[in-house]
PDB file of C-alpha atoms in Angstrom:
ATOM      1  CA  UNK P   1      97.627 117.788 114.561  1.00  0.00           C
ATOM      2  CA  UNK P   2     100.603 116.082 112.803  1.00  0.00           C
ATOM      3  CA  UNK P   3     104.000 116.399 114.431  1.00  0.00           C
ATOM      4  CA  UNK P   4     106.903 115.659 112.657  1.00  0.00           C
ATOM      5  CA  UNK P   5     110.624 116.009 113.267  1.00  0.00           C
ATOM      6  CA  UNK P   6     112.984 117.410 111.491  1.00  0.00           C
ATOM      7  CA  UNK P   7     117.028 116.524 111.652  1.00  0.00           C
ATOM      8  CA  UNK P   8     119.570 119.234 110.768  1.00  0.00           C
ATOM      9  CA  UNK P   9     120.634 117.239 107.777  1.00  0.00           C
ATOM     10  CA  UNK P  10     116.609 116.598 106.763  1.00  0.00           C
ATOM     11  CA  UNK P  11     115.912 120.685 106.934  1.00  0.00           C
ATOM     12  CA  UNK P  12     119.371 121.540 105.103  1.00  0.00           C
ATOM     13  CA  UNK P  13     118.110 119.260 102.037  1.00  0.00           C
ATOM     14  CA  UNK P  14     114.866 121.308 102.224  1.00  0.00           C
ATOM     15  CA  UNK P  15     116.616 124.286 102.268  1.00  0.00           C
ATOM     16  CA  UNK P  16     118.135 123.370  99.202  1.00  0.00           C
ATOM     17  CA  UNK P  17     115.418 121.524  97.409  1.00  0.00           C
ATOM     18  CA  UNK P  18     112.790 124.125  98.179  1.00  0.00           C
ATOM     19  CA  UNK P  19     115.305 126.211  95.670  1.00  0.00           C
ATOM     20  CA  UNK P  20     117.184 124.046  92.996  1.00  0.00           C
ATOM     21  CA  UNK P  21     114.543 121.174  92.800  1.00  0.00           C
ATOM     22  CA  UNK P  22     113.856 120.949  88.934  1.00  0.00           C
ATOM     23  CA  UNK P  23     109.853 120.318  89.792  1.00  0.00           C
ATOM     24  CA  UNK P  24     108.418 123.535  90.768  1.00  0.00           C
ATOM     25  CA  UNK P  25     105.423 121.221  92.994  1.00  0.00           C
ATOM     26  CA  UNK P  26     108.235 119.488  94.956  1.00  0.00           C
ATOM     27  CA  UNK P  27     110.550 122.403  95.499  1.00  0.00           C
ATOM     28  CA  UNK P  28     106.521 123.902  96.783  1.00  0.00           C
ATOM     29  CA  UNK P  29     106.508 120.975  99.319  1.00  0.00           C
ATOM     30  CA  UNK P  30     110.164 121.285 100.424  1.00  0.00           C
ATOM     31  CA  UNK P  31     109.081 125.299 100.863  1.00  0.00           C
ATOM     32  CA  UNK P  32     106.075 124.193 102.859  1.00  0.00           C
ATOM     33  CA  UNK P  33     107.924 121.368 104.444  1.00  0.00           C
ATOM     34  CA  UNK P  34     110.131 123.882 105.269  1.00  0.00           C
ATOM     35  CA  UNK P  35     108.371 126.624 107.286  1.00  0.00           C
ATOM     36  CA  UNK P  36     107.102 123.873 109.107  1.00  0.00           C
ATOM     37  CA  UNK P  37     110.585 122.691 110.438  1.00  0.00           C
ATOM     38  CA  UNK P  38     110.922 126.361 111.349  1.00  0.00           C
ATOM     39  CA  UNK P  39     107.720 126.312 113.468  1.00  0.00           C
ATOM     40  CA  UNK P  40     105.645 128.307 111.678  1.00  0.00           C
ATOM     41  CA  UNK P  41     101.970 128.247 112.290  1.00  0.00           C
ATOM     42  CA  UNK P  42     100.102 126.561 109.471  1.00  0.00           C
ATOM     43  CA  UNK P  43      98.058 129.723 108.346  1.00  0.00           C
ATOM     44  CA  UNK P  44     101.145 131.791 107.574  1.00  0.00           C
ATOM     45  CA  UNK P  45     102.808 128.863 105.584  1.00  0.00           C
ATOM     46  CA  UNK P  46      99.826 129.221 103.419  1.00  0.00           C
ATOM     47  CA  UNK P  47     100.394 132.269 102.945  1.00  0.00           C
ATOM     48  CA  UNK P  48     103.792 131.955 102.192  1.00  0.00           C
ATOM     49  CA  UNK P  49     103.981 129.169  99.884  1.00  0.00           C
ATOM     50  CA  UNK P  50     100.264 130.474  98.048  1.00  0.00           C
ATOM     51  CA  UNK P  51      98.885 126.477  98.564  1.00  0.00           C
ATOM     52  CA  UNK P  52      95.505 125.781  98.273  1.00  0.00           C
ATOM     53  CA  UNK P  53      94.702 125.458 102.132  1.00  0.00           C
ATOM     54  CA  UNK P  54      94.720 123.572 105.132  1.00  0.00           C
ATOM     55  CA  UNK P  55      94.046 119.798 103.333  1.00  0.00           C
ATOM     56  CA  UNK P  56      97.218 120.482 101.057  1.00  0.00           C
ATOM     57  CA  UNK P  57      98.986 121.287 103.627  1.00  0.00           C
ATOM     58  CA  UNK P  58      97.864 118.101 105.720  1.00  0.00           C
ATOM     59  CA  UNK P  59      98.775 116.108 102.242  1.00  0.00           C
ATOM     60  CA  UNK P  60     102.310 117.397 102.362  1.00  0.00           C
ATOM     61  CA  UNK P  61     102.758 116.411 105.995  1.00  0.00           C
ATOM     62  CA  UNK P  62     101.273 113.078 105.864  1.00  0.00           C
ATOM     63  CA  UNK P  63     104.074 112.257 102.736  1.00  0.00           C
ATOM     64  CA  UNK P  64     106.719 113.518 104.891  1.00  0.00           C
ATOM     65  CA  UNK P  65     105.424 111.690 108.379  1.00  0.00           C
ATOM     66  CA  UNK P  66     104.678 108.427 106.056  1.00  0.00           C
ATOM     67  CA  UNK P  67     108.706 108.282 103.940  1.00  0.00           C
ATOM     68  CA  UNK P  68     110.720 110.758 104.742  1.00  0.00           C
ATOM     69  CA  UNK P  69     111.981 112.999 101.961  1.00  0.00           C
ATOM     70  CA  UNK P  70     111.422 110.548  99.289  1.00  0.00           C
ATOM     71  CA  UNK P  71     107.173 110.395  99.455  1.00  0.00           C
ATOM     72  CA  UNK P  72     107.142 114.404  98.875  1.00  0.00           C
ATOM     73  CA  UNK P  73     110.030 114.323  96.304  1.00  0.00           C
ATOM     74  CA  UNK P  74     107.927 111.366  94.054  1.00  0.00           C
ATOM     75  CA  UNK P  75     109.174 109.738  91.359  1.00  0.00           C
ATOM     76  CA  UNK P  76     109.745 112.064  89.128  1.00  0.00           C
ATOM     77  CA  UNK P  77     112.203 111.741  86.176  1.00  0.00           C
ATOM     78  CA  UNK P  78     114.675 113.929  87.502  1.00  0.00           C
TER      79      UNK P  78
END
Protein backbone atom coordinates (compact mmCIF):
# COMPACT_ATOMS: atom_id res chain seq x y z
CA UNK A 1 0.00 0.00 0.00
CA UNK A 2 1.21 3.60 -0.66
CA UNK A 3 1.27 5.98 2.28
CA UNK A 4 1.53 9.41 1.79
CA UNK A 5 1.32 12.50 3.98
CA UNK A 6 -0.49 15.21 3.72
CA UNK A 7 0.38 18.90 5.38
CA UNK A 8 -2.49 21.27 6.26
CA UNK A 9 -1.28 23.68 3.65
CA UNK A 10 -0.88 20.52 0.92
CA UNK A 11 -4.80 19.37 1.66
CA UNK A 12 -6.09 23.16 1.70
CA UNK A 13 -4.62 23.52 -2.03
CA UNK A 14 -6.53 20.28 -2.79
CA UNK A 15 -9.42 21.52 -1.37
CA UNK A 16 -9.29 24.25 -3.62
CA UNK A 17 -7.91 22.73 -6.75
CA UNK A 18 -10.23 19.75 -6.62
CA UNK A 19 -12.88 22.82 -7.31
CA UNK A 20 -11.44 25.86 -9.34
CA UNK A 21 -8.68 23.86 -11.25
CA UNK A 22 -9.40 24.84 -14.99
CA UNK A 23 -8.55 20.93 -16.07
CA UNK A 24 -11.42 18.88 -15.12
CA UNK A 25 -8.61 15.51 -14.93
CA UNK A 26 -6.48 17.44 -12.39
CA UNK A 27 -9.19 19.00 -10.30
CA UNK A 28 -10.30 14.66 -10.55
CA UNK A 29 -6.85 13.93 -8.96
CA UNK A 30 -6.91 16.76 -6.37
CA UNK A 31 -10.69 15.16 -5.58
CA UNK A 32 -9.11 11.74 -5.33
CA UNK A 33 -6.00 13.08 -3.77
CA UNK A 34 -8.26 14.46 -1.56
CA UNK A 35 -10.42 11.74 0.06
CA UNK A 36 -7.30 10.15 0.53
CA UNK A 37 -5.85 12.89 2.92
CA UNK A 38 -9.20 12.42 4.66
CA UNK A 39 -8.61 8.66 5.15
CA UNK A 40 -10.96 7.29 3.13
CA UNK A 41 -10.73 3.72 2.10
CA UNK A 42 -9.76 3.37 -1.53
CA UNK A 43 -13.09 1.63 -2.70
CA UNK A 44 -15.30 4.52 -1.63
CA UNK A 45 -12.96 7.16 -3.31
CA UNK A 46 -13.81 5.30 -6.40
CA UNK A 47 -16.88 5.68 -5.92
CA UNK A 48 -16.79 9.10 -5.21
CA UNK A 49 -14.64 10.52 -7.76
CA UNK A 50 -16.33 7.76 -10.67
CA UNK A 51 -12.31 6.74 -11.66
CA UNK A 52 -11.68 3.87 -13.50
CA UNK A 53 -10.43 1.60 -10.51
CA UNK A 54 -7.87 0.59 -8.28
CA UNK A 55 -4.64 1.13 -10.96
CA UNK A 56 -5.88 4.86 -11.47
CA UNK A 57 -6.05 5.32 -8.29
CA UNK A 58 -2.45 3.80 -7.61
CA UNK A 59 -1.36 6.26 -10.72
CA UNK A 60 -2.61 9.28 -8.83
CA UNK A 61 -0.78 8.30 -5.66
CA UNK A 62 2.44 7.37 -7.13
CA UNK A 63 2.45 11.28 -8.87
CA UNK A 64 1.73 12.66 -5.58
CA UNK A 65 4.36 10.26 -3.46
CA UNK A 66 6.97 10.89 -6.52
CA UNK A 67 6.57 15.42 -6.71
CA UNK A 68 4.34 16.64 -4.62
CA UNK A 69 1.49 18.68 -6.04
CA UNK A 70 3.22 19.54 -9.16
CA UNK A 71 3.44 15.63 -10.85
CA UNK A 72 -0.59 15.41 -10.50
CA UNK A 73 -1.15 19.08 -11.56
CA UNK A 74 1.19 18.42 -15.07
CA UNK A 75 2.10 20.83 -17.27
CA UNK A 76 -0.70 22.01 -18.48
CA UNK A 77 -1.12 25.48 -20.11
CA UNK A 78 -2.94 26.93 -17.42
Amino acid sequence: MIRLEFSPETIEELLYDKRYHPHPRVRQKMEVLYYKSQGLPHNHIIKLTNVRGRATLARYFKQYQEGGLVRPRGSLPF
